[in-house]
Coordinates of C-alpha atoms and ligand atoms in Angstrom, one line a residue:
M1 CA 90.4 99.7 128.4
S2 CA 89.8 101.3 131.8
R3 CA 88.5 104.6 133.0
F4 CA 91.7 104.7 135.3
W5 CA 94.0 104.9 132.3
S6 CA 96.0 107.9 131.7
R7 CA 95.3 109.8 128.3
V8 CA 98.5 108.7 126.9
V9 CA 98.0 105.0 127.5
H10 CA 94.7 105.1 125.5
D11 CA 96.7 106.6 122.5
L12 CA 99.5 104.0 122.4
H13 CA 99.9 101.4 119.8
P14 CA 102.3 99.0 121.4
Y15 CA 105.1 97.1 119.8
V16 CA 103.9 93.3 119.3
P17 CA 107.0 91.0 119.8
G18 CA 107.3 87.8 118.0
E19 CA 105.3 85.0 119.7
Q20 CA 106.9 82.6 122.2
P21 CA 104.3 79.8 122.1
R22 CA 104.5 76.4 123.7
I23 CA 104.1 73.9 120.6
A24 CA 105.6 70.4 120.8
D25 CA 108.6 70.0 118.3
L26 CA 108.4 73.7 117.7
L27 CA 110.9 75.3 115.3
K28 CA 111.2 78.9 116.2
L29 CA 112.4 80.9 113.4
N30 CA 110.4 84.3 114.0
T31 CA 112.4 86.3 116.6
N32 CA 116.2 86.1 115.3
E33 CA 117.4 84.3 118.2
S34 CA 120.7 82.5 118.2
P35 CA 120.4 78.7 117.3
I36 CA 123.8 78.1 118.9
G37 CA 123.8 79.6 122.6
P38 CA 126.1 81.8 124.5
S39 CA 129.6 80.9 125.7
P40 CA 129.6 78.5 128.6
R41 CA 131.6 80.9 130.4
V42 CA 128.4 83.2 130.7
A43 CA 126.5 80.7 132.6
A44 CA 129.6 80.2 135.1
A45 CA 129.9 84.0 135.4
I46 CA 126.0 84.3 136.2
A47 CA 126.2 81.5 138.6
A48 CA 128.9 83.3 140.4
E49 CA 126.6 86.4 140.9
S50 CA 123.6 84.6 141.9
G51 CA 124.2 83.7 145.5
D52 CA 124.6 86.2 148.5
S53 CA 125.7 89.2 146.4
L54 CA 122.0 89.5 145.0
R55 CA 121.4 91.3 148.3
L56 CA 123.2 94.4 147.0
Y57 CA 122.2 96.6 144.3
P58 CA 124.4 96.3 141.2
D59 CA 126.6 99.0 140.1
P60 CA 124.3 101.5 138.6
E61 CA 127.0 102.8 136.3
A62 CA 128.0 99.1 135.1
T63 CA 131.7 100.4 135.3
R64 CA 133.4 97.2 134.7
L65 CA 131.2 96.2 131.9
R66 CA 131.6 99.7 130.2
E67 CA 135.4 99.4 130.7
V68 CA 135.3 95.9 128.9
L69 CA 133.1 97.3 126.2
A70 CA 135.4 100.3 125.6
H71 CA 138.4 98.2 125.3
Y72 CA 136.6 95.8 122.8
H73 CA 135.5 98.7 120.6
N74 CA 138.5 100.9 121.1
V75 CA 136.8 103.9 122.5
Q76 CA 136.6 105.4 126.0
P77 CA 134.2 104.2 128.7
E78 CA 132.7 107.6 128.9
Q79 CA 131.6 106.9 125.2
I80 CA 129.4 103.7 126.6
F81 CA 125.9 103.5 127.8
V82 CA 124.5 100.2 128.6
G83 CA 120.9 99.2 129.1
N84 CA 118.4 96.4 129.7
G85 CA 118.5 95.2 126.0
S86 CA 119.1 97.6 123.0
D87 CA 115.3 98.3 123.2
E88 CA 115.7 100.1 126.3
V89 CA 118.8 101.8 125.1
L90 CA 116.9 103.1 122.0
G91 CA 113.9 104.2 123.9
H92 CA 116.1 106.3 126.1
A93 CA 117.7 107.7 122.9
F94 CA 114.4 108.4 121.3
A95 CA 113.7 110.6 124.5
A96 CA 117.1 112.0 125.0
L97 CA 118.1 112.8 121.4
L98 CA 115.4 112.0 118.8
K99 CA 112.6 114.3 120.0
Q100 CA 113.4 117.6 118.3
D101 CA 111.3 120.3 116.6
K102 CA 111.5 119.0 113.1
P103 CA 110.3 115.4 112.2
L104 CA 112.5 112.3 112.9
L105 CA 113.3 110.2 109.7
F106 CA 113.4 106.4 109.3
P107 CA 112.5 104.0 106.5
D108 CA 108.9 103.2 105.9
I109 CA 110.0 99.6 106.3
S110 CA 112.2 99.1 109.4
Y111 CA 112.3 98.2 113.0
S112 CA 108.4 98.4 113.9
F113 CA 109.4 99.6 117.4
Y114 CA 110.5 103.1 116.1
P115 CA 107.0 104.4 115.5
V116 CA 105.9 102.9 118.9
W117 CA 108.5 105.0 120.8
C118 CA 107.4 108.1 118.6
G119 CA 104.0 107.4 120.0
L120 CA 105.1 107.0 123.6
F121 CA 107.5 110.3 123.4
D122 CA 105.2 112.3 121.1
I123 CA 107.7 112.7 118.5
A124 CA 106.8 113.7 115.0
F125 CA 108.1 111.4 112.2
D126 CA 108.3 111.2 108.5
P127 CA 108.7 107.7 107.1
V128 CA 111.2 107.7 104.0
P129 CA 110.2 104.9 101.5
L130 CA 112.7 102.2 100.7
D131 CA 113.4 102.0 96.9
D132 CA 111.8 99.5 94.7
A133 CA 114.4 96.8 95.7
L134 CA 113.7 97.6 99.4
R135 CA 116.9 99.5 99.9
I136 CA 117.7 102.5 102.0
R137 CA 118.9 105.3 99.6
P138 CA 120.9 108.0 101.8
A139 CA 120.1 110.7 99.3
D140 CA 116.4 110.5 100.1
Y141 CA 117.1 111.7 103.6
R142 CA 118.3 115.1 102.3
R143 CA 115.1 116.7 103.5
E144 CA 113.8 118.7 106.6
A145 CA 114.6 116.6 109.6
G146 CA 115.2 116.9 113.3
A147 CA 117.0 113.6 113.5
I148 CA 117.6 110.3 111.8
V149 CA 117.4 106.6 112.9
L150 CA 118.4 103.8 110.6
A151 CA 118.8 100.0 111.3
N152 CA 121.9 98.9 109.6
P153 CA 121.5 96.0 108.4
N154 CA 118.0 97.1 108.0
A155 CA 115.3 94.9 109.5
P156 CA 113.2 93.2 108.3
T157 CA 115.1 93.3 104.9
G158 CA 118.6 92.3 106.1
I159 CA 120.1 94.6 103.5
A160 CA 123.1 96.7 104.7
L161 CA 124.6 100.0 103.8
T162 CA 128.3 100.2 103.7
R163 CA 130.3 102.4 106.2
A164 CA 131.1 104.8 103.3
Q165 CA 127.3 105.2 102.7
I166 CA 126.9 106.0 106.4
A167 CA 129.7 108.4 106.3
G168 CA 128.0 110.3 103.3
L169 CA 124.7 110.3 105.4
L170 CA 126.7 112.0 108.3
A171 CA 128.2 114.4 105.9
D172 CA 124.8 115.5 104.8
H173 CA 123.6 115.9 108.3
P174 CA 126.3 117.3 110.5
D175 CA 123.9 119.2 112.8
I176 CA 121.3 116.7 113.8
P177 CA 121.5 113.4 115.8
V178 CA 121.8 110.2 113.6
I179 CA 121.4 106.7 115.4
I180 CA 122.6 103.7 113.6
D181 CA 120.9 100.5 115.2
E182 CA 123.6 97.7 114.5
A183 CA 121.5 94.7 116.1
Y184 CA 122.5 92.5 113.3
V185 CA 126.0 94.1 112.4
D186 CA 128.0 91.0 113.4
F187 CA 126.6 88.8 110.7
G188 CA 128.4 90.5 107.9
A189 CA 127.8 94.4 107.8
E190 CA 130.4 97.2 108.5
T191 CA 130.0 99.0 111.7
A192 CA 129.8 102.7 111.9
I193 CA 131.6 102.7 115.1
P194 CA 135.0 104.1 113.6
L195 CA 132.9 107.1 112.4
V196 CA 132.0 108.2 115.9
A197 CA 135.5 109.9 116.6
A198 CA 134.9 112.4 113.9
H199 CA 131.1 112.7 114.3
P200 CA 129.7 114.0 117.7
N201 CA 126.2 113.8 116.5
L202 CA 126.4 109.8 115.9
L203 CA 125.1 107.1 118.2
V204 CA 125.8 103.4 117.3
V205 CA 123.6 101.1 119.1
H206 CA 124.3 97.4 119.6
T207 CA 122.7 94.4 121.4
M208 CA 124.0 91.0 123.0
S209 CA 120.6 89.4 122.1
K210 CA 121.5 88.1 118.4
S211 CA 125.1 87.6 117.7
R212 CA 125.9 86.8 121.4
A213 CA 123.0 84.6 121.8
L214 CA 122.0 86.4 125.2
A215 CA 118.3 87.6 124.4
G216 CA 117.3 86.2 127.7
L217 CA 119.8 88.4 129.5
R218 CA 118.8 91.7 128.2
V219 CA 122.0 93.7 127.6
G220 CA 122.4 96.3 124.8
Y221 CA 124.6 99.4 124.7
A222 CA 125.4 102.5 122.6
I223 CA 128.6 104.2 121.7
G224 CA 129.0 107.8 120.9
H225 CA 130.5 111.2 122.0
A226 CA 130.6 111.4 125.7
D227 CA 128.1 114.3 125.5
L228 CA 125.5 112.2 123.7
I229 CA 126.0 109.4 126.4
D230 CA 125.6 112.1 129.2
G231 CA 122.1 112.8 127.6
L232 CA 121.2 109.1 127.8
T233 CA 122.3 108.8 131.4
R234 CA 120.3 111.6 132.5
V235 CA 117.1 110.0 131.0
K236 CA 118.1 106.6 132.4
D237 CA 118.7 108.4 135.9
S238 CA 115.2 109.8 135.7
F239 CA 113.7 106.5 134.9
N240 CA 115.5 103.6 136.6
S241 CA 119.1 103.8 137.8
Y242 CA 119.7 100.0 137.9
P243 CA 118.6 98.7 134.6
L244 CA 121.2 95.8 134.6
G245 CA 121.4 93.4 137.6
R246 CA 124.4 91.7 138.6
P247 CA 123.9 88.6 136.7
A248 CA 123.5 90.5 133.4
Q249 CA 126.5 92.7 134.1
A250 CA 128.7 89.5 134.8
G251 CA 127.3 87.5 132.0
A252 CA 127.9 90.2 129.4
I253 CA 131.4 90.7 130.5
A254 CA 132.0 87.0 130.4
S255 CA 130.6 86.9 126.8
L256 CA 133.1 89.7 125.7
E257 CA 135.8 87.8 127.1
D258 CA 135.2 84.6 124.9
E259 CA 136.1 86.1 121.5
A260 CA 136.6 82.5 120.1
W261 CA 133.2 81.3 120.8
F262 CA 131.6 84.8 119.4
Q263 CA 133.7 84.5 116.1
S264 CA 132.8 80.8 115.6
S265 CA 129.1 81.2 116.2
R266 CA 128.7 84.3 114.0
R267 CA 130.6 82.4 111.1
T268 CA 128.4 79.4 111.5
V269 CA 125.4 81.5 111.4
I270 CA 126.7 83.2 108.1
A271 CA 127.6 79.9 106.5
T272 CA 124.1 78.5 107.2
R273 CA 122.5 81.7 106.0
E274 CA 124.3 81.4 102.6
R275 CA 123.1 77.6 102.3
M276 CA 119.7 78.5 103.5
T277 CA 119.5 81.4 100.8
A278 CA 120.7 79.1 98.2
G279 CA 118.0 76.5 99.1
L280 CA 115.2 79.1 99.2
I281 CA 116.1 80.4 95.7
R282 CA 116.0 76.9 94.4
L283 CA 112.4 76.5 95.8
G284 CA 111.4 79.9 93.8
F285 CA 111.9 82.5 96.5
A286 CA 113.4 85.8 95.6
V287 CA 115.9 86.6 98.6
P288 CA 117.7 89.9 98.8
P289 CA 121.3 89.7 99.9
S290 CA 121.2 89.4 103.9
S291 CA 124.0 90.7 106.2
A292 CA 121.9 89.6 109.1
N293 CA 121.0 86.3 110.9
F294 CA 117.6 86.2 108.9
V295 CA 116.4 86.5 105.2
F296 CA 113.5 88.2 104.0
A297 CA 112.3 85.9 101.4
R298 CA 109.1 86.3 98.7
H299 CA 107.8 83.5 96.7
A300 CA 107.1 84.1 92.9
D301 CA 103.6 82.5 93.2
R302 CA 102.5 82.1 96.8
S303 CA 101.5 84.7 99.3
G304 CA 103.6 85.2 102.4
A305 CA 100.6 84.8 104.7
A306 CA 99.7 81.5 103.0
I307 CA 103.1 80.1 103.2
A308 CA 103.7 81.3 106.9
Q309 CA 100.4 79.7 107.8
A310 CA 101.2 76.5 106.2
L311 CA 104.6 76.4 107.9
R312 CA 102.9 77.2 111.3
D313 CA 100.7 74.0 110.7
K314 CA 104.0 72.2 110.4
A315 CA 105.2 73.7 114.0
I316 CA 107.6 76.0 112.2
L317 CA 107.2 79.9 113.1
V318 CA 108.4 82.6 110.8
R319 CA 107.6 86.2 111.0
H320 CA 105.0 87.8 108.5
W321 CA 103.5 91.3 108.5
N322 CA 100.2 92.2 107.0
K323 CA 101.7 95.6 105.9
P324 CA 101.7 97.3 102.6
R325 CA 104.9 96.5 100.5
I326 CA 106.0 93.5 102.6
A327 CA 102.8 91.4 103.0
D328 CA 104.1 88.8 100.2
H329 CA 107.5 88.5 102.3
M330 CA 108.4 86.4 105.2
R331 CA 111.3 87.0 107.6
I332 CA 113.0 83.7 108.4
T333 CA 115.6 83.4 111.3
V334 CA 118.7 81.4 110.5
G335 CA 118.7 78.2 112.6
T336 CA 121.2 75.4 112.9
D337 CA 122.0 73.3 109.9
A338 CA 119.4 70.6 110.8
Q339 CA 116.7 73.2 111.4
T340 CA 117.5 74.6 108.0
D341 CA 117.1 71.2 106.5
R342 CA 113.8 70.8 108.1
L343 CA 112.6 74.4 107.0
L344 CA 113.7 73.5 103.3
E345 CA 112.1 70.2 103.2
T346 CA 108.9 71.3 104.6
L347 CA 108.8 74.3 102.3
A348 CA 109.4 71.9 99.4
E349 CA 106.5 69.8 100.6
I350 CA 104.1 72.8 101.0
L351 CA 105.1 74.2 97.5
A352 CA 104.6 70.7 95.9
R353 CA 101.1 70.5 97.4
Y354 CA 100.2 74.1 95.8
T355 CA 101.3 73.3 92.4
G356 CA 100.1 69.8 92.5
N357 CA 103.4 68.0 91.4
Ligands
LIG401 C1 116.3 92.6 118.2 C2 116.4 94.0 117.7 C3 116.5 95.1 118.8 C4 116.5 94.7 120.2 O1 117.3 94.0 120.7 P1 117.3 93.7 122.3 O2 117.0 92.3 122.5 O3 116.2 94.7 122.9 O4 118.5 94.2 122.8 C5 116.8 96.3 118.3 N1 116.7 96.8 117.0 C6 116.5 95.9 116.1 C7 116.5 96.3 114.7 C8 116.3 94.5 116.4 O5 116.2 93.7 115.4

């Protein structure tokens, strides 16, 4: 706290990222990073942009990256906005599109950065409760709204809406901005990108951090009508014209050019998720069907906080929130097969200790 802070800083409630501690033999299953790593082509492309060219500013419009993304997703480059991680893309979208006269709607349990941006940009919001099975019910959004943002699959539940359900939501709300945050879509959900053509109010946000294993490079993007993208670009150019450095632009392009690596890594994660889910269910956990690279698990008899702490004592980190409705859950990232074995064996030990058998 400092008397030199501006008023807005005093009133902020900043996002708390999952921790990145230095512990020996640590198994990090708390921030949904990829266990597999990026395509080797990424490192080569970054190396090629890490010499003399660093003297020069990068392309502020990321023209080539936007062309490659447009081709990949079958849209026009004018329909693509790129940013320093999808967090930055979302931040700009909150300022550019979601600050309206009426309140912004998003689920009561969702990405915990959404209320933080509302605080920063002074956006009124109205949390819409998930149903008892922690699902989003699109019909619950038929109410006074200035805009809507949903994560699909939702975080931290991992539960996805179908594209038909998103289309229904868009049919209900033709006149307000709707953002679908598809950070985890590559792990088994249906993307809303095909709906962009018919819905000028739809913005779909993707990240390269999860399914492309590039959390450290910081690349995210949005796809929508060119007029929406213009709005985001106006905010970006009022804040930082060069959000993506040369290595990031080059690395992102290289990742998109290695489709085989991308497909094989996401299939591996999906297969391990199914094995991990079965193992957790055998240990007495309830696990809603996940379309993400994590599961949201709750044990029948033990509290989420107790299990998360016991795992931590064994150098395994998972994410736990002391929040109403989800305090008994843990969000566990899908790791490698060997990491999943270690997780399940450690959980079996911990739970045997509790029940004394
Ligand atoms: C991880 C995540 C993001 C942000 O990803 P970046 O690393 O900033 O690209 C955005 N939304 C959700 C729901 C996420 O889980």
